[in-house]
Amino acid sequence: MDHIETPMPQPFRSQPAPCQTVTATEWELAAVEAARGRFELFSLWGAEDAVHMALRQVESGRMEILCLPLTDGAFPSVAAQHPAAARLERSITDLFGHLAIGTPDARPWLDHGRWGIAAPLGAAAPGPELAPYEFLPVEGESLNQVPVGPVHAGIIEPGHFRFTAQGETLVRLEARLGYTHKGVDALMRGASLAHGAELAGRVSGDSTVAWAWAFAQAAEAALAAGVPARALYLRTIMAELERLANHIGDIGGVCNDAAFAMMLAHCSALREEVLRAAEAAFGHRYMRDRIVPGGVTHDLDSAGRSAIAALMAHLRDRFPALIALYDSTASLLARTVTTGRLATEHARRFAAGGFVGRASGRDFDTRRDCPYAPYDELTFSVPTRAEGDVNARVWIRIREVEQSLALIEQCLARLPEGPIFTPLAPADAPRIGLGLVESFRGDVLVWLALGADGRITRCHLRDPSWFHWPLLESVIEGNIIADFPICNKSFNCSYSGHDL
């Protein structure tokens, strides 16, 4: 593979994304090397006449994007060598009609046969009606299947879970997703950068800051645009506030699924205070549409600084007591310790990001390992654990809350003066760019192709949940059905970010 490696200059925000055209043989070789662990698969996506694969070389950390022109609408299956590619590969067939030759699983993934839009993407008419979805067979004695969903209690998004149990013990979980498919890929085609930024920020509502930043990075890389220093620091404050709100909420949610509602009540109150501080500082609880290509739309005034500073002091006062409560409640730890273990080998094989990967020993964080400004100027650590259970995923969140507090305080202390936005020069030729940002779930990726008129010709968005959902299926095996809610919440995969 040495002859097709293309270094990815850092940081992403100021450089175009290289795209190396390869042969089918080189494409298959890359899949083999990913399966062997030399490369990590970061994404796989289609276009009208090609397929693309984003890889990261493990030893050097270099990113490369491979482009394979299609032959008669087909391409060699990556999933045939590397299972992490399976669902992304199936979505390519759903969206574009491209066939993966040699695929181990040719079932539809996003397409339920009920789309109100043309399928595949860009076709003149909807595709043929699909046969009923076939779940994988399970053989053995005394097995029972328990179907759950797609409609769930409360405000949980739709997803179908097919449990196979032997007595109380689960021997298989297979998820069926795609119910929140919104046609984002089609909506992006022909959109302006401004509209594309709005769409990206709505991919997954709890990660709107991370998605908007990744899209802005991709646009700024494509157009070789600079961003004011103050805007970069404001983006970081927003991103860490978003991380705080989600991690604190998730800690409470995990405890609630273990029947310890007191932690949920306290964490929900703290999460609400984070959201209120975000609204006071940036005019929106979730900071939606605040990050745009070229900078940010809202500055931080003295009142906003005071609100965030007060929040930092309050969290530093209240959060340690809640963690002490978690760590001293034996009945709670009995539910979280050793439950839902994700093996380090599986985390690395699927390039699991965020707290899911780091709780299982995959020591990767985009902010440090694919650095983008201003994180390359800030001091922080990346917590990891090796146990891979629900408890480990809780503790990674706890330590990341502590790191986010320190990062926000650094940004407030170093916040430079100056403009918060620089208009981007229009494209004078087709351009491509890559964005990679650390969301609270892990790395989100945006690959953006612009036409000479500056409009979007293709935008691929990959949420970390694409790799986390199949890992959730693996960790539930050997547990009991009653442990699924706590395992599920400890992963907190995105439905909307996955289904697109």
Coordinates of N, CA and C in Angstrom, one line a residue, residues 56-274:
R56 N -7.1 5.6 8.0 CA -6.1 6.2 8.8 C -5.0 5.2 9.1
Q57 N -3.8 5.5 8.7 CA -2.7 4.6 9.0 C -2.4 4.6 10.5
V58 N -2.4 3.5 11.1 CA -2.3 3.4 12.5 C -1.0 3.9 13.0
E59 N 0.1 3.5 12.4 CA 1.4 3.9 12.9 C 1.7 5.3 12.7
S60 N 1.5 5.9 11.6 CA 1.8 7.3 11.3 C 0.7 8.3 11.6
G61 N -0.5 7.8 11.7 CA -1.7 8.7 11.9 C -2.1 9.4 10.6
R62 N -1.5 9.1 9.5 CA -1.9 9.7 8.2 C -3.3 9.3 7.8
M63 N -4.0 10.3 7.3 CA -5.3 10.0 6.7 C -5.1 10.0 5.2
E64 N -5.9 9.1 4.5 CA -5.9 9.1 3.1 C -7.3 8.7 2.6
I65 N -7.6 9.2 1.4 CA -8.9 9.0 0.8 C -8.7 8.3 -0.5
L66 N -9.3 7.1 -0.7 CA -9.1 6.4 -1.9 C -10.4 6.5 -2.7
C67 N -10.3 6.7 -4.0 CA -11.4 6.8 -4.9 C -11.3 5.7 -6.0
L68 N -12.3 4.9 -6.1 CA -12.4 3.8 -7.1 C -13.5 4.1 -8.1
P69 N -13.1 4.4 -9.4 CA -14.1 4.5 -10.4 C -14.9 3.2 -10.6
L70 N -16.2 3.3 -10.8 CA -17.0 2.1 -10.9 C -16.8 1.4 -12.3
T71 N -17.0 0.1 -12.3 CA -17.0 -0.7 -13.5 C -18.4 -1.3 -13.6
D72 N -19.2 -0.9 -14.5 CA -20.6 -1.4 -14.7 C -21.4 -1.3 -13.4
G73 N -21.2 -0.2 -12.7 CA -22.0 0.1 -11.5 C -21.6 -0.8 -10.3
A74 N -20.4 -1.4 -10.3 CA -20.1 -2.4 -9.2 C -18.7 -2.1 -8.7
F75 N -18.4 -2.6 -7.5 CA -17.1 -2.4 -6.9 C -16.8 -3.6 -6.0
P76 N -15.5 -3.9 -5.8 CA -15.2 -5.1 -4.9 C -15.6 -4.8 -3.4
S77 N -16.3 -5.7 -2.8 CA -16.7 -5.5 -1.4 C -15.6 -5.3 -0.5
V78 N -15.7 -4.3 0.4 CA -14.8 -4.1 1.5 C -15.1 -5.0 2.6
A79 N -16.5 -5.1 2.9 CA -17.0 -5.9 4.0 C -16.5 -7.4 3.8
A80 N -16.2 -7.9 2.6 CA -15.8 -9.2 2.4 C -14.5 -9.5 3.2
Q81 N -13.7 -8.4 3.4 CA -12.5 -8.5 4.2 C -12.6 -7.9 5.5
H82 N -13.4 -6.9 5.7 CA -13.4 -6.1 6.9 C -14.8 -5.8 7.3
P83 N -15.3 -6.5 8.4 CA -16.8 -6.4 8.7 C -17.2 -5.0 9.1
A84 N -16.3 -4.1 9.5 CA -16.8 -2.8 9.9 C -17.4 -2.0 8.8
A85 N -17.1 -2.5 7.5 CA -17.6 -1.7 6.4 C -19.0 -2.2 6.0
A86 N -19.5 -3.2 6.6 CA -20.7 -3.9 6.0 C -21.9 -2.9 5.9
R87 N -22.3 -2.2 6.9 CA -23.5 -1.4 6.9 C -23.3 -0.1 6.0
L88 N -22.1 0.4 6.0 CA -21.8 1.6 5.1 C -21.9 1.1 3.7
E89 N -21.4 -0.1 3.4 CA -21.5 -0.7 2.1 C -22.9 -0.9 1.6
R90 N -23.7 -1.4 2.5 CA -25.1 -1.7 2.2 C -25.8 -0.4 1.9
S91 N -25.5 0.7 2.6 CA -26.1 2.0 2.4 C -25.8 2.6 1.1
I92 N -24.5 2.3 0.6 CA -24.2 2.7 -0.8 C -25.1 2.1 -1.8
T93 N -25.4 0.8 -1.7 CA -26.3 0.2 -2.6 C -27.7 0.8 -2.5
D94 N -28.2 1.1 -1.3 CA -29.5 1.7 -1.1 C -29.5 3.1 -1.7
L95 N -28.5 3.9 -1.6 CA -28.6 5.3 -2.0 C -28.2 5.4 -3.5
F96 N -27.3 4.6 -4.0 CA -26.8 4.8 -5.4 C -27.1 3.6 -6.3
G97 N -27.4 2.5 -5.8 CA -27.7 1.3 -6.6 C -26.4 0.6 -7.0
H98 N -25.2 1.0 -6.5 CA -24.0 0.4 -6.8 C -23.9 -1.0 -6.1
L99 N -23.4 -2.0 -6.8 CA -23.4 -3.4 -6.2 C -22.0 -3.7 -5.7
A100 N -21.9 -4.2 -4.5 CA -20.7 -4.7 -3.9 C -20.4 -6.1 -4.2
I101 N -19.5 -6.4 -5.1 CA -19.2 -7.7 -5.5 C -18.5 -8.5 -4.4
G102 N -19.1 -9.7 -4.1 CA -18.5 -10.5 -3.0 C -19.0 -10.2 -1.6
T103 N -20.0 -9.3 -1.5 CA -20.4 -8.9 -0.2 C -21.0 -10.0 0.6
P104 N -20.7 -10.1 1.9 CA -21.3 -11.2 2.7 C -22.7 -10.9 3.2
D105 N -23.2 -9.7 2.9 CA -24.6 -9.3 3.3 C -25.2 -8.3 2.3
A106 N -26.0 -8.8 1.5 CA -26.6 -7.9 0.4 C -28.0 -7.4 0.8
R107 N -28.4 -7.6 2.0 CA -29.7 -7.0 2.4 C -29.7 -5.5 2.4
P108 N -30.9 -4.9 2.2 CA -31.0 -3.4 2.3 C -30.6 -3.0 3.7
W109 N -30.2 -1.8 3.9 CA -30.0 -1.3 5.2 C -30.8 0.0 5.5
L110 N -30.6 1.1 4.8 CA -31.4 2.2 5.1 C -32.8 2.1 4.4
D111 N -32.8 1.4 3.3 CA -34.0 1.4 2.5 C -35.0 0.4 3.1
H112 N -36.2 0.9 3.5 CA -37.2 0.0 4.0 C -38.3 -0.2 2.9
G113 N -38.1 0.3 1.8 CA -39.1 0.2 0.7 C -40.3 1.1 0.9
R114 N -40.1 2.1 1.8 CA -41.2 3.0 2.0 C -40.8 4.5 1.8
W115 N -39.7 4.7 1.1 CA -39.2 6.1 0.9 C -40.1 6.8 0.0
G116 N -40.4 8.1 0.4 CA -41.2 8.9 -0.4 C -40.3 9.7 -1.5
I117 N -39.1 9.3 -1.6 CA -38.2 9.9 -2.6 C -37.7 8.8 -3.5
A118 N -37.1 9.3 -4.6 CA -36.6 8.3 -5.6 C -35.4 7.5 -5.0
A119 N -35.3 6.3 -5.2 CA -34.2 5.4 -4.8 C -33.8 4.5 -5.9
P120 N -32.6 4.4 -6.2 CA -31.5 5.0 -5.5 C -31.4 6.5 -5.8
L121 N -30.5 7.1 -5.0 CA -30.3 8.6 -5.1 C -30.1 9.1 -6.5
G122 N -31.0 10.0 -6.9 CA -30.9 10.5 -8.3 C -31.6 9.8 -9.3
A123 N -32.3 8.7 -9.0 CA -33.0 7.9 -10.0 C -34.3 8.7 -10.3
A124 N -34.8 8.4 -11.5 CA -36.0 9.1 -12.0 C -37.3 8.6 -11.3
A125 N -37.2 7.4 -10.7 CA -38.4 6.8 -10.1 C -38.0 5.9 -8.9
P126 N -38.9 5.7 -8.0 CA -38.5 4.8 -6.8 C -38.2 3.4 -7.3
G127 N -37.4 2.8 -6.5 CA -37.0 1.4 -6.8 C -38.1 0.4 -6.6
P128 N -37.9 -0.8 -6.9 CA -38.9 -1.8 -6.8 C -39.3 -2.1 -5.3
E129 N -40.5 -2.6 -5.1 CA -40.9 -2.9 -3.7 C -40.0 -4.0 -3.1
L130 N -39.7 -3.8 -1.9 CA -38.7 -4.7 -1.3 C -39.5 -5.9 -0.6
A131 N -38.8 -7.0 -0.6 CA -39.4 -8.2 0.2 C -39.2 -7.9 1.7
P132 N -40.0 -8.6 2.5 CA -39.8 -8.4 3.9 C -38.4 -8.6 4.4
Y133 N -37.9 -7.8 5.3 CA -36.5 -7.9 5.8 C -36.3 -9.2 6.5
E134 N -35.2 -9.9 6.2 CA -34.9 -11.2 6.8 C -33.8 -11.0 7.8
F135 N -34.1 -11.3 9.0 CA -33.1 -11.3 10.1 C -32.3 -12.6 10.0
L136 N -31.1 -12.5 10.5 CA -30.1 -13.6 10.4 C -30.7 -14.8 11.2
P137 N -30.5 -16.0 10.7 CA -31.1 -17.2 11.4 C -30.3 -17.5 12.6
V138 N -30.9 -18.0 13.6 CA -30.3 -18.5 14.8 C -30.8 -19.9 15.1
E139 N -29.9 -20.9 15.3 CA -30.3 -22.3 15.5 C -29.8 -22.7 16.8
G140 N -30.6 -23.6 17.4 CA -30.3 -24.1 18.8 C -31.5 -24.5 19.5
E141 N -31.3 -25.2 20.6 CA -32.5 -25.6 21.4 C -32.9 -24.6 22.4
S142 N -34.2 -24.6 22.7 CA -34.8 -23.7 23.7 C -34.6 -22.2 23.4
L143 N -34.6 -21.8 22.2 CA -34.4 -20.4 21.9 C -35.7 -19.7 21.7
N144 N -35.8 -18.5 22.1 CA -37.0 -17.6 22.0 C -36.6 -16.3 21.4
Q145 N -37.4 -15.8 20.5 CA -37.1 -14.4 20.0 C -38.0 -13.4 20.6
V146 N -37.5 -12.3 21.0 CA -38.2 -11.2 21.6 C -38.1 -10.0 20.7
P147 N -39.1 -9.6 19.9 CA -39.0 -8.3 19.1 C -39.3 -7.1 20.0
V148 N -38.5 -6.1 19.8 CA -38.8 -4.8 20.6 C -38.7 -3.7 19.6
G149 N -39.7 -2.8 19.6 CA -39.6 -1.6 18.7 C -40.2 -2.0 17.3
P150 N -40.1 -1.0 16.4 CA -39.3 0.2 16.4 C -39.9 1.3 17.3
V151 N -41.1 1.3 17.7 CA -41.6 2.4 18.6 C -41.3 2.0 20.0
H152 N -40.7 3.0 20.7 CA -40.4 2.8 22.1 C -41.1 3.8 23.0
A153 N -40.9 3.6 24.3 CA -41.6 4.5 25.3 C -40.8 5.8 25.3
G154 N -41.5 6.8 25.8 CA -40.9 8.1 26.0 C -40.6 8.8 24.6
I155 N -39.4 9.4 24.5 CA -39.1 10.2 23.3 C -37.9 9.5 22.6
I156 N -37.7 8.2 22.8 CA -36.6 7.5 22.1 C -36.9 7.4 20.7
E157 N -35.9 7.6 19.8 CA -36.1 7.5 18.4 C -36.4 6.0 18.0
P158 N -36.9 5.8 16.8 CA -37.4 4.5 16.4 C -36.2 3.6 16.0
G159 N -36.2 2.3 16.4 CA -35.3 1.3 16.0 C -35.8 0.0 16.5
H160 N -35.7 -1.0 15.6 CA -36.2 -2.4 15.9 C -35.0 -3.2 16.5
F161 N -35.3 -3.9 17.6 CA -34.3 -4.8 18.2 C -34.8 -6.2 18.2
R162 N -34.1 -7.2 17.6 CA -34.6 -8.6 17.6 C -33.7 -9.4 18.5
F163 N -34.2 -9.7 19.7 CA -33.4 -10.5 20.7 C -33.7 -12.0 20.5
T164 N -32.6 -12.8 20.6 CA -32.7 -14.2 20.7 C -32.2 -14.6 22.1
A165 N -33.0 -15.3 22.9 CA -32.6 -15.7 24.2 C -32.7 -17.2 24.5
Q166 N -31.9 -17.6 25.3 CA -32.0 -19.0 25.8 C -32.2 -18.9 27.3
G167 N -33.5 -19.0 27.7 CA -33.9 -18.6 29.0 C -33.8 -17.1 29.2
E168 N -33.0 -16.7 30.2 CA -32.8 -15.2 30.4 C -31.6 -14.7 29.6
T169 N -30.7 -15.6 29.2 CA -29.4 -15.2 28.6 C -29.6 -14.9 27.1
L170 N -29.1 -13.8 26.7 CA -29.1 -13.4 25.3 C -28.0 -14.1 24.5
V171 N -28.4 -14.7 23.4 CA -27.4 -15.3 22.5 C -27.2 -14.5 21.3
R172 N -28.1 -13.6 21.0 CA -27.9 -12.7 19.8 C -28.8 -11.5 19.9
L173 N -28.3 -10.3 19.5 CA -29.2 -9.2 19.2 C -28.9 -8.7 17.8
E174 N -29.9 -8.4 17.1 CA -29.8 -7.9 15.7 C -30.7 -6.6 15.6
A175 N -30.1 -5.5 15.3 CA -30.8 -4.3 15.2 C -31.2 -4.0 13.8
R176 N -32.4 -3.4 13.6 CA -32.8 -2.9 12.3 C -33.1 -1.4 12.4
L177 N -32.3 -0.7 11.7 CA -32.4 0.8 11.8 C -32.9 1.4 10.4
G178 N -32.7 2.7 10.3 CA -33.2 3.3 9.0 C -34.5 4.0 9.1
Y179 N -35.2 3.9 10.2 CA -36.5 4.5 10.4 C -36.5 6.0 10.4
T180 N -35.4 6.6 10.7 CA -35.3 8.1 10.7 C -34.5 8.6 9.5
H181 N -34.5 7.8 8.4 CA -33.9 8.3 7.2 C -34.6 9.5 6.7
K182 N -33.8 10.6 6.4 CA -34.4 11.9 6.0 C -34.0 12.3 4.6
G183 N -33.1 11.6 4.0 CA -32.7 12.0 2.6 C -31.7 13.1 2.6
V184 N -30.8 13.1 3.7 CA -29.8 14.2 3.8 C -28.9 14.3 2.6
D185 N -28.5 13.1 2.1 CA -27.6 13.1 1.0 C -28.2 13.8 -0.3
A186 N -29.5 13.5 -0.5 CA -30.2 14.1 -1.6 C -30.4 15.6 -1.4
L187 N -30.7 16.0 -0.2 CA -30.9 17.4 0.1 C -29.6 18.2 0.0
M188 N -28.5 17.6 0.2 CA -27.2 18.3 0.1 C -26.9 18.6 -1.4
R189 N -27.3 17.8 -2.3 CA -26.9 18.0 -3.7 C -27.5 19.3 -4.2
G190 N -26.6 20.2 -4.7 CA -27.1 21.4 -5.3 C -27.3 22.5 -4.3
A191 N -27.1 22.2 -3.0 CA -27.3 23.2 -2.0 C -26.2 24.2 -1.9
S192 N -26.5 25.4 -1.4 CA -25.4 26.4 -1.2 C -24.7 26.0 0.1
L193 N -23.5 26.6 0.3 CA -22.7 26.3 1.5 C -23.6 26.6 2.8
A194 N -24.3 27.8 2.7 CA -25.1 28.2 3.8 C -26.1 27.2 4.2
H195 N -26.8 26.7 3.2 CA -27.9 25.7 3.4 C -27.3 24.4 3.8
G196 N -26.1 24.0 3.2 CA -25.5 22.8 3.6 C -25.1 22.8 5.1
A197 N -24.6 24.0 5.6 CA -24.3 24.1 7.0 C -25.5 23.9 7.9
E198 N -26.6 24.4 7.5 CA -27.9 24.2 8.2 C -28.2 22.7 8.3
L199 N -28.1 22.0 7.1 CA -28.5 20.6 7.1 C -27.5 19.8 8.0
A200 N -26.2 20.1 7.9 CA -25.3 19.4 8.7 C -25.5 19.5 10.2
G201 N -25.9 20.7 10.6 CA -26.2 21.0 12.0 C -27.4 20.3 12.5
R202 N -28.2 19.7 11.6 CA -29.4 19.0 12.0 C -29.3 17.5 11.8
V203 N -28.1 17.0 11.5 CA -27.9 15.5 11.3 C -28.3 14.8 12.6
S204 N -27.8 15.3 13.7 CA -28.1 14.7 15.0 C -28.2 15.8 16.0
G205 N -29.4 16.1 16.5 CA -29.6 17.3 17.3 C -28.8 17.5 18.5
D206 N -28.3 16.4 19.2 CA -27.5 16.5 20.4 C -26.1 16.8 20.1
S207 N -25.7 16.8 18.8 CA -24.3 17.0 18.4 C -24.3 18.1 17.3
T208 N -25.2 19.1 17.4 CA -25.3 20.1 16.3 C -24.0 20.9 16.2
V209 N -23.3 21.2 17.3 CA -22.1 22.0 17.3 C -21.0 21.2 16.6
A210 N -20.8 19.9 16.9 CA -19.8 19.1 16.3 C -20.0 18.9 14.8
W211 N -21.3 18.7 14.4 CA -21.6 18.5 13.0 C -21.4 19.8 12.2
A212 N -21.8 20.9 12.8 CA -21.6 22.2 12.1 C -20.1 22.5 11.9
W213 N -19.4 22.2 13.0 CA -17.9 22.5 12.9 C -17.2 21.6 11.9
A214 N -17.6 20.3 11.8 CA -17.0 19.4 10.8 C -17.3 19.9 9.4
F215 N -18.6 20.3 9.2 CA -19.0 20.8 7.9 C -18.2 22.1 7.5
A216 N -18.1 23.0 8.5 CA -17.3 24.2 8.3 C -15.8 23.9 8.0
Q217 N -15.3 22.9 8.7 CA -13.9 22.5 8.4 C -13.7 22.0 7.0
A218 N -14.7 21.2 6.5 CA -14.6 20.7 5.2 C -14.7 21.8 4.1
A219 N -15.6 22.7 4.3 CA -15.8 23.9 3.4 C -14.5 24.7 3.4
E220 N -14.0 25.0 4.6 CA -12.8 25.9 4.7 C -11.6 25.2 4.1
A221 N -11.5 23.8 4.2 CA -10.4 23.1 3.6 C -10.5 23.1 2.1
A222 N -11.7 22.9 1.6 CA -12.0 22.9 0.1 C -11.6 24.3 -0.5
L223 N -11.9 25.4 0.2 CA -11.6 26.7 -0.3 C -10.4 27.4 0.2
A224 N -9.6 26.6 1.0 CA -8.3 27.1 1.5 C -8.5 28.4 2.3
A225 N -9.6 28.4 3.1 CA -10.0 29.6 3.8 C -9.4 29.6 5.2
G226 N -9.0 30.8 5.7 CA -8.6 31.0 7.1 C -9.8 31.3 7.9
V227 N -9.7 31.1 9.2 CA -10.8 31.4 10.2 C -10.2 32.3 11.3
P228 N -10.8 33.3 11.7 CA -10.3 34.2 12.8 C -10.1 33.4 14.0
A229 N -9.0 33.8 14.7 CA -8.6 33.1 16.0 C -9.7 33.1 17.0
R230 N -10.4 34.2 17.1 CA -11.4 34.3 18.1 C -12.6 33.3 17.8
A231 N -12.9 33.2 16.6 CA -13.9 32.3 16.2 C -13.6 30.8 16.5
L232 N -12.3 30.5 16.4 CA -11.9 29.1 16.7 C -12.0 28.8 18.2
Y233 N -11.7 29.8 19.0 CA -11.8 29.6 20.5 C -13.3 29.6 20.9
L234 N -14.2 30.4 20.2 CA -15.6 30.3 20.5 C -16.2 29.0 20.1
R235 N -15.7 28.4 18.9 CA -16.2 27.1 18.5 C -15.8 26.1 19.6
T236 N -14.6 26.2 20.2 CA -14.2 25.2 21.2 C -15.0 25.3 22.4
I237 N -15.4 26.5 22.9 CA -16.2 26.7 24.0 C -17.6 26.1 23.8
M238 N -18.1 26.3 22.6 CA -19.4 25.7 22.3 C -19.3 24.1 22.3
A239 N -18.3 23.6 21.7 CA -18.1 22.2 21.6 C -18.0 21.5 22.9
E240 N -17.2 22.2 23.8 CA -17.1 21.6 25.2 C -18.3 21.8 26.0
L241 N -19.1 22.8 25.8 CA -20.4 22.9 26.5 C -21.3 21.8 26.0
E242 N -21.3 21.5 24.7 CA -22.1 20.4 24.2 C -21.7 19.1 24.8
R243 N -20.4 18.9 24.9 CA -19.9 17.7 25.5 C -20.3 17.5 27.0
L244 N -20.2 18.7 27.7 CA -20.6 18.7 29.1 C -22.1 18.2 29.2
A245 N -23.0 18.9 28.5 CA -24.4 18.6 28.6 C -24.7 17.2 28.3
N246 N -24.1 16.6 27.3 CA -24.4 15.2 26.9 C -23.8 14.2 27.9
H247 N -22.6 14.4 28.3 CA -22.0 13.5 29.2 C -22.7 13.5 30.6
I248 N -23.0 14.7 31.1 CA -23.7 14.7 32.4 C -25.1 14.1 32.3
G249 N -25.8 14.4 31.2 CA -27.1 13.7 31.0 C -27.0 12.2 30.8
D250 N -26.0 11.7 30.1 CA -25.8 10.3 30.0 C -25.5 9.6 31.3
I251 N -24.7 10.2 32.1 CA -24.4 9.6 33.4 C -25.6 9.4 34.2
G252 N -26.5 10.4 34.2 CA -27.8 10.2 34.9 C -28.7 9.2 34.2
G253 N -28.6 9.1 32.9 CA -29.5 8.2 32.2 C -29.0 6.7 32.4
V254 N -27.7 6.5 32.5 CA -27.3 5.1 32.8 C -27.7 4.7 34.2
C255 N -27.6 5.6 35.1 CA -28.0 5.3 36.5 C -29.5 5.1 36.6
N256 N -30.2 5.8 35.8 CA -31.7 5.6 35.8 C -32.1 4.3 35.3
D257 N -31.4 3.8 34.3 CA -31.7 2.5 33.7 C -31.2 1.3 34.7
A258 N -30.5 1.7 35.7 CA -30.1 0.8 36.8 C -31.0 1.0 38.0
A259 N -32.1 1.7 37.8 CA -33.1 2.0 38.9 C -32.5 2.8 40.0
F260 N -31.6 3.8 39.6 CA -31.1 4.7 40.6 C -31.5 6.1 40.1
A261 N -32.8 6.5 40.3 CA -33.3 7.7 39.7 C -32.8 8.9 40.4
M262 N -32.2 8.8 41.6 CA -31.7 10.0 42.2 C -30.6 10.7 41.4
M263 N -29.7 9.9 40.8 CA -28.7 10.4 40.0 C -29.2 11.1 38.7
L264 N -30.3 10.5 38.1 CA -30.9 11.1 37.0 C -31.4 12.5 37.3
A265 N -32.1 12.6 38.5 CA -32.6 13.9 38.8 C -31.5 15.0 39.0
H266 N -30.5 14.6 39.7 CA -29.4 15.6 39.9 C -28.7 15.9 38.6
C267 N -28.4 14.9 37.8 CA -27.7 15.1 36.5 C -28.5 15.9 35.6
S268 N -29.8 15.6 35.6 CA -30.7 16.4 34.7 C -30.7 17.9 35.1
A269 N -30.7 18.2 36.4 CA -30.7 19.6 36.8 C -29.4 20.2 36.4
L270 N -28.2 19.5 36.5 CA -27.0 20.1 36.0 C -26.9 20.3 34.5
R271 N -27.5 19.3 33.8 CA -27.5 19.4 32.3 C -28.3 20.6 31.9
E272 N -29.4 20.9 32.6 CA -30.3 22.0 32.3 C -29.5 23.3 32.6
E273 N -28.7 23.4 33.6 CA -27.9 24.6 33.8 C -26.9 24.8 32.7
V274 N -26.3 23.7 32.2 CA -25.4 23.9 31.1 C -26.1 24.5 29.9

